[in-house]
Amino acid sequence: MTKSEYFCERDPKAFPLWQKATVGIAGAGGLGSNIAMLLARAGIGKLIVSDFDVVSVSNLNRQAFNLDQVGLPKVEALAQNIRRVNPYIELDTYNVRLDEENIPKLYHSVDIMIEAFDTANAKAMLIECCTRHFPDLEIICASGLSRLWQRGRYPDHAQRKSAHSG
Amino acid sequence: MDTQITINGHLKPWTEGMTVQDALNLMNYTFRMLVVKINGELVPRKDYASATIPAGADVMVIHLISGG
């Protein structure tokens, strides 16, 4: 199948723009793996994805990995799965823990940055780092769905707790 | 003369020399992981006690909840 055969019946206005776009994704967990998969399906030209973790069984209720990929680095498993859907996407994957040193090096070329980290600390680090190095970069942030039953994770609950303990 | 600021869309009284930390106290924002922007400019966490808010400013405080 040729590339033009693969990308048939795409939006004539949006698709050419998406093909030119590079999207950075920080984290390949519940948010990042699914975002990457959907953007690959949509026809984004290039994705840059980083994650330090490996696939575990507990990820499989929400992350875009398969049972036979347990133990693989998440970015490696994700690249396999994305390429099975869209062989024409350009993919840069990094099996690293992102920090203030490597984020500017790995993500300097992105048009949009997507924060898909787990911990609030890492989210704040990424936002501060990107804002400092790339002041005009659009950053999309989200909070994920892992372990939602742990009520202490909600801000209103944390505020009530600190108000009472104070 | 502006004597108010906007914090997450709410009009609040402004005072001369008001810092980011004052604004967080005013709003009772005690969540430990926040991102603060004044008129679109990020304020680093270490500057909350020293960064002052100009009159009429639009202050955005984003609560970062864990979960990936």
PDB file of N, CA, C and O in Angstrom, chain A residues 123-164:
ATOM      1  N   LYS A 123       4.604  17.138  36.397  1.00  0.00           N
ATOM      2  CA  LYS A 123       3.790  18.037  35.576  1.00  0.00           C
ATOM      3  C   LYS A 123       4.268  19.478  35.743  1.00  0.00           C
ATOM      4  O   LYS A 123       4.451  20.209  34.770  1.00  0.00           O
ATOM      5  N   ALA A 124       4.472  19.893  36.992  1.00  0.00           N
ATOM      6  CA  ALA A 124       4.925  21.267  37.261  1.00  0.00           C
ATOM      7  C   ALA A 124       6.303  21.501  36.666  1.00  0.00           C
ATOM      8  O   ALA A 124       6.562  22.559  36.078  1.00  0.00           O
ATOM      9  N   MET A 125       7.187  20.503  36.800  1.00  0.00           N
ATOM     10  CA  MET A 125       8.547  20.636  36.253  1.00  0.00           C
ATOM     11  C   MET A 125       8.486  20.863  34.744  1.00  0.00           C
ATOM     12  O   MET A 125       9.146  21.753  34.200  1.00  0.00           O
ATOM     13  N   LEU A 126       7.661  20.065  34.057  1.00  0.00           N
ATOM     14  CA  LEU A 126       7.590  20.176  32.602  1.00  0.00           C
ATOM     15  C   LEU A 126       7.030  21.542  32.175  1.00  0.00           C
ATOM     16  O   LEU A 126       7.561  22.186  31.269  1.00  0.00           O
ATOM     17  N   ILE A 127       5.967  21.978  32.857  1.00  0.00           N
ATOM     18  CA  ILE A 127       5.349  23.257  32.492  1.00  0.00           C
ATOM     19  C   ILE A 127       6.352  24.397  32.704  1.00  0.00           C
ATOM     20  O   ILE A 127       6.525  25.274  31.856  1.00  0.00           O
ATOM     21  N   GLU A 128       7.038  24.367  33.859  1.00  0.00           N
ATOM     22  CA  GLU A 128       8.011  25.438  34.138  1.00  0.00           C
ATOM     23  C   GLU A 128       9.167  25.392  33.139  1.00  0.00           C
ATOM     24  O   GLU A 128       9.614  26.427  32.648  1.00  0.00           O
ATOM     25  N   CYS A 129       9.642  24.198  32.854  1.00  0.00           N
ATOM     26  CA  CYS A 129      10.780  24.041  31.950  1.00  0.00           C
ATOM     27  C   CYS A 129      10.422  24.507  30.537  1.00  0.00           C
ATOM     28  O   CYS A 129      11.168  25.273  29.923  1.00  0.00           O
ATOM     29  N   CYS A 130       9.283  24.073  30.020  1.00  0.00           N
ATOM     30  CA  CYS A 130       8.882  24.455  28.659  1.00  0.00           C
ATOM     31  C   CYS A 130       8.591  25.950  28.585  1.00  0.00           C
ATOM     32  O   CYS A 130       8.923  26.601  27.594  1.00  0.00           O
ATOM     33  N   THR A 131       7.946  26.494  29.632  1.00  0.00           N
ATOM     34  CA  THR A 131       7.624  27.918  29.620  1.00  0.00           C
ATOM     35  C   THR A 131       8.900  28.755  29.595  1.00  0.00           C
ATOM     36  O   THR A 131       8.963  29.798  28.950  1.00  0.00           O
ATOM     37  N   ARG A 132       9.926  28.271  30.295  1.00  0.00           N
ATOM     38  CA  ARG A 132      11.183  29.015  30.357  1.00  0.00           C
ATOM     39  C   ARG A 132      11.938  28.945  29.018  1.00  0.00           C
ATOM     40  O   ARG A 132      12.423  29.946  28.514  1.00  0.00           O
ATOM     41  N   HIS A 133      12.028  27.726  28.451  1.00  0.00           N
ATOM     42  CA  HIS A 133      12.828  27.548  27.241  1.00  0.00           C
ATOM     43  C   HIS A 133      12.066  27.906  25.972  1.00  0.00           C
ATOM     44  O   HIS A 133      12.664  28.340  24.991  1.00  0.00           O
ATOM     45  N   PHE A 134      10.762  27.654  25.963  1.00  0.00           N
ATOM     46  CA  PHE A 134       9.956  27.889  24.753  1.00  0.00           C
ATOM     47  C   PHE A 134       8.707  28.675  25.149  1.00  0.00           C
ATOM     48  O   PHE A 134       7.607  28.115  25.228  1.00  0.00           O
ATOM     49  N   PRO A 135       8.846  29.986  25.388  1.00  0.00           N
ATOM     50  CA  PRO A 135       7.741  30.777  25.954  1.00  0.00           C
ATOM     51  C   PRO A 135       6.470  30.757  25.094  1.00  0.00           C
ATOM     52  O   PRO A 135       5.379  30.923  25.632  1.00  0.00           O
ATOM     53  N   ASP A 136       6.610  30.565  23.783  1.00  0.00           N
ATOM     54  CA  ASP A 136       5.430  30.625  22.916  1.00  0.00           C
ATOM     55  C   ASP A 136       4.828  29.255  22.623  1.00  0.00           C
ATOM     56  O   ASP A 136       3.854  29.148  21.884  1.00  0.00           O
ATOM     57  N   LEU A 137       5.429  28.216  23.180  1.00  0.00           N
ATOM     58  CA  LEU A 137       4.953  26.854  22.885  1.00  0.00           C
ATOM     59  C   LEU A 137       3.605  26.594  23.560  1.00  0.00           C
ATOM     60  O   LEU A 137       3.411  26.915  24.736  1.00  0.00           O
ATOM     61  N   GLU A 138       2.687  26.013  22.781  1.00  0.00           N
ATOM     62  CA  GLU A 138       1.413  25.590  23.362  1.00  0.00           C
ATOM     63  C   GLU A 138       1.645  24.290  24.134  1.00  0.00           C
ATOM     64  O   GLU A 138       2.184  23.328  23.596  1.00  0.00           O
ATOM     65  N   ILE A 139       1.225  24.277  25.389  1.00  0.00           N
ATOM     66  CA  ILE A 139       1.360  23.069  26.215  1.00  0.00           C
ATOM     67  C   ILE A 139      -0.040  22.606  26.591  1.00  0.00           C
ATOM     68  O   ILE A 139      -0.835  23.387  27.111  1.00  0.00           O
ATOM     69  N   ILE A 140      -0.317  21.357  26.330  1.00  0.00           N
ATOM     70  CA  ILE A 140      -1.607  20.785  26.716  1.00  0.00           C
ATOM     71  C   ILE A 140      -1.366  19.866  27.911  1.00  0.00           C
ATOM     72  O   ILE A 140      -0.515  18.975  27.862  1.00  0.00           O
ATOM     73  N   CYS A 141      -2.102  20.127  28.996  1.00  0.00           N
ATOM     74  CA  CYS A 141      -1.905  19.353  30.225  1.00  0.00           C
ATOM     75  C   CYS A 141      -3.208  18.636  30.574  1.00  0.00           C
ATOM     76  O   CYS A 141      -4.285  19.089  30.231  1.00  0.00           O
ATOM     77  N   ALA A 142      -3.047  17.562  31.304  1.00  0.00           N
ATOM     78  CA  ALA A 142      -4.239  16.828  31.724  1.00  0.00           C
ATOM     79  C   ALA A 142      -3.934  16.097  33.011  1.00  0.00           C
ATOM     80  O   ALA A 142      -2.776  15.938  33.390  1.00  0.00           O
ATOM     81  N   SER A 143      -4.967  15.709  33.686  1.00  0.00           N
ATOM     82  CA  SER A 143      -4.789  14.815  34.817  1.00  0.00           C
ATOM     83  C   SER A 143      -5.407  13.478  34.469  1.00  0.00           C
ATOM     84  O   SER A 143      -6.459  13.403  33.847  1.00  0.00           O
ATOM     85  N   GLY A 144      -4.702  12.446  34.874  1.00  0.00           N
ATOM     86  CA  GLY A 144      -5.046  11.123  34.377  1.00  0.00           C
ATOM     87  C   GLY A 144      -6.038  10.374  35.226  1.00  0.00           C
ATOM     88  O   GLY A 144      -6.736  10.943  36.061  1.00  0.00           O
ATOM     89  N   LEU A 145      -6.101   9.115  34.993  1.00  0.00           N
ATOM     90  CA  LEU A 145      -7.178   8.293  35.527  1.00  0.00           C
ATOM     91  C   LEU A 145      -6.667   7.158  36.401  1.00  0.00           C
ATOM     92  O   LEU A 145      -7.449   6.299  36.789  1.00  0.00           O
ATOM     93  N   SER A 146      -5.359   7.156  36.710  1.00  0.00           N
ATOM     94  CA  SER A 146      -4.863   6.029  37.490  1.00  0.00           C
ATOM     95  C   SER A 146      -5.193   6.213  38.970  1.00  0.00           C
ATOM     96  O   SER A 146      -5.078   7.310  39.518  1.00  0.00           O
ATOM     97  N   ARG A 147      -5.643   5.133  39.605  1.00  0.00           N
ATOM     98  CA  ARG A 147      -5.882   5.082  41.053  1.00  0.00           C
ATOM     99  C   ARG A 147      -6.776   6.223  41.534  1.00  0.00           C
ATOM    100  O   ARG A 147      -6.513   6.854  42.541  1.00  0.00           O
ATOM    101  N   LEU A 148      -7.861   6.466  40.794  1.00  0.00           N
ATOM    102  CA  LEU A 148      -8.758   7.556  41.164  1.00  0.00           C
ATOM    103  C   LEU A 148      -9.443   7.320  42.506  1.00  0.00           C
ATOM    104  O   LEU A 148      -9.948   8.251  43.123  1.00  0.00           O
ATOM    105  N   TRP A 149      -9.496   6.056  42.951  1.00  0.00           N
ATOM    106  CA  TRP A 149     -10.186   5.791  44.204  1.00  0.00           C
ATOM    107  C   TRP A 149      -9.411   6.328  45.408  1.00  0.00           C
ATOM    108  O   TRP A 149      -9.949   6.410  46.496  1.00  0.00           O
ATOM    109  N   GLN A 150      -8.177   6.710  45.188  1.00  0.00           N
ATOM    110  CA  GLN A 150      -7.409   7.281  46.293  1.00  0.00           C
ATOM    111  C   GLN A 150      -7.846   8.731  46.471  1.00  0.00           C
ATOM    112  O   GLN A 150      -7.347   9.638  45.837  1.00  0.00           O
ATOM    113  N   ARG A 151      -8.813   8.948  47.343  1.00  0.00           N
ATOM    114  CA  ARG A 151      -9.485  10.238  47.396  1.00  0.00           C
ATOM    115  C   ARG A 151      -8.546  11.395  47.714  1.00  0.00           C
ATOM    116  O   ARG A 151      -8.822  12.533  47.393  1.00  0.00           O
ATOM    117  N   GLY A 152      -7.445  11.110  48.388  1.00  0.00           N
ATOM    118  CA  GLY A 152      -6.506  12.167  48.738  1.00  0.00           C
ATOM    119  C   GLY A 152      -5.899  12.852  47.540  1.00  0.00           C
ATOM    120  O   GLY A 152      -5.226  13.867  47.673  1.00  0.00           O
ATOM    121  N   ARG A 153      -6.145  12.310  46.353  1.00  0.00           N
ATOM    122  CA  ARG A 153      -5.540  12.887  45.163  1.00  0.00           C
ATOM    123  C   ARG A 153      -6.326  14.079  44.645  1.00  0.00           C
ATOM    124  O   ARG A 153      -5.870  14.785  43.769  1.00  0.00           O
ATOM    125  N   TYR A 154      -7.516  14.312  45.144  1.00  0.00           N
ATOM    126  CA  TYR A 154      -8.328  15.421  44.646  1.00  0.00           C
ATOM    127  C   TYR A 154      -8.009  16.716  45.397  1.00  0.00           C
ATOM    128  O   TYR A 154      -7.863  16.703  46.612  1.00  0.00           O
ATOM    129  N   PRO A 155      -7.957  17.862  44.709  1.00  0.00           N
ATOM    130  CA  PRO A 155      -7.527  19.089  45.361  1.00  0.00           C
ATOM    131  C   PRO A 155      -8.507  19.577  46.422  1.00  0.00           C
ATOM    132  O   PRO A 155      -8.094  20.087  47.453  1.00  0.00           O
ATOM    133  N   ASP A 156      -9.822  19.415  46.189  1.00  0.00           N
ATOM    134  CA  ASP A 156     -10.774  19.916  47.192  1.00  0.00           C
ATOM    135  C   ASP A 156     -10.617  19.143  48.488  1.00  0.00           C
ATOM    136  O   ASP A 156     -10.694  19.700  49.572  1.00  0.00           O
ATOM    137  N   HIS A 157     -10.335  17.835  48.342  1.00  0.00           N
ATOM    138  CA  HIS A 157     -10.132  17.009  49.522  1.00  0.00           C
ATOM    139  C   HIS A 157      -8.861  17.437  50.257  1.00  0.00           C
ATOM    140  O   HIS A 157      -8.858  17.585  51.475  1.00  0.00           O
ATOM    141  N   ALA A 158      -7.804  17.684  49.485  1.00  0.00           N
ATOM    142  CA  ALA A 158      -6.539  18.109  50.099  1.00  0.00           C
ATOM    143  C   ALA A 158      -6.721  19.433  50.835  1.00  0.00           C
ATOM    144  O   ALA A 158      -6.173  19.643  51.917  1.00  0.00           O
ATOM    145  N   GLN A 159      -7.535  20.321  50.239  1.00  0.00           N
ATOM    146  CA  GLN A 159      -7.754  21.623  50.881  1.00  0.00           C
ATOM    147  C   GLN A 159      -8.522  21.464  52.184  1.00  0.00           C
ATOM    148  O   GLN A 159      -8.177  22.082  53.182  1.00  0.00           O
ATOM    149  N   ARG A 160      -9.549  20.612  52.159  1.00  0.00           N
ATOM    150  CA  ARG A 160     -10.315  20.402  53.390  1.00  0.00           C
ATOM    151  C   ARG A 160      -9.419  19.813  54.471  1.00  0.00           C
ATOM    152  O   ARG A 160      -9.454  20.218  55.613  1.00  0.00           O
ATOM    153  N   LYS A 161      -8.573  18.842  54.059  1.00  0.00           N
ATOM    154  CA  LYS A 161      -7.699  18.197  55.033  1.00  0.00           C
ATOM    155  C   LYS A 161      -6.752  19.213  55.665  1.00  0.00           C
ATOM    156  O   LYS A 161      -6.579  19.257  56.863  1.00  0.00           O
ATOM    157  N   SER A 162      -6.141  20.062  54.785  1.00  0.00           N
ATOM    158  CA  SER A 162      -5.156  20.994  55.327  1.00  0.00           C
ATOM    159  C   SER A 162      -5.852  22.061  56.168  1.00  0.00           C
ATOM    160  O   SER A 162      -5.290  22.548  57.149  1.00  0.00           O
ATOM    161  N   ALA A 163      -7.089  22.416  55.795  1.00  0.00           N
ATOM    162  CA  ALA A 163      -7.825  23.396  56.593  1.00  0.00           C
ATOM    163  C   ALA A 163      -8.106  22.832  57.990  1.00  0.00           C
ATOM    164  O   ALA A 163      -7.942  23.530  58.990  1.00  0.00           O
ATOM    165  N   HIS A 164      -8.458  21.566  58.053  1.00  0.00           N
ATOM    166  CA  HIS A 164      -8.763  20.953  59.345  1.00  0.00           C
ATOM    167  C   HIS A 164      -7.511  20.760  60.188  1.00  0.00           C
ATOM    168  O   HIS A 164      -7.506  21.025  61.371  1.00  0.00           O
TER     169      HIS A 164
END
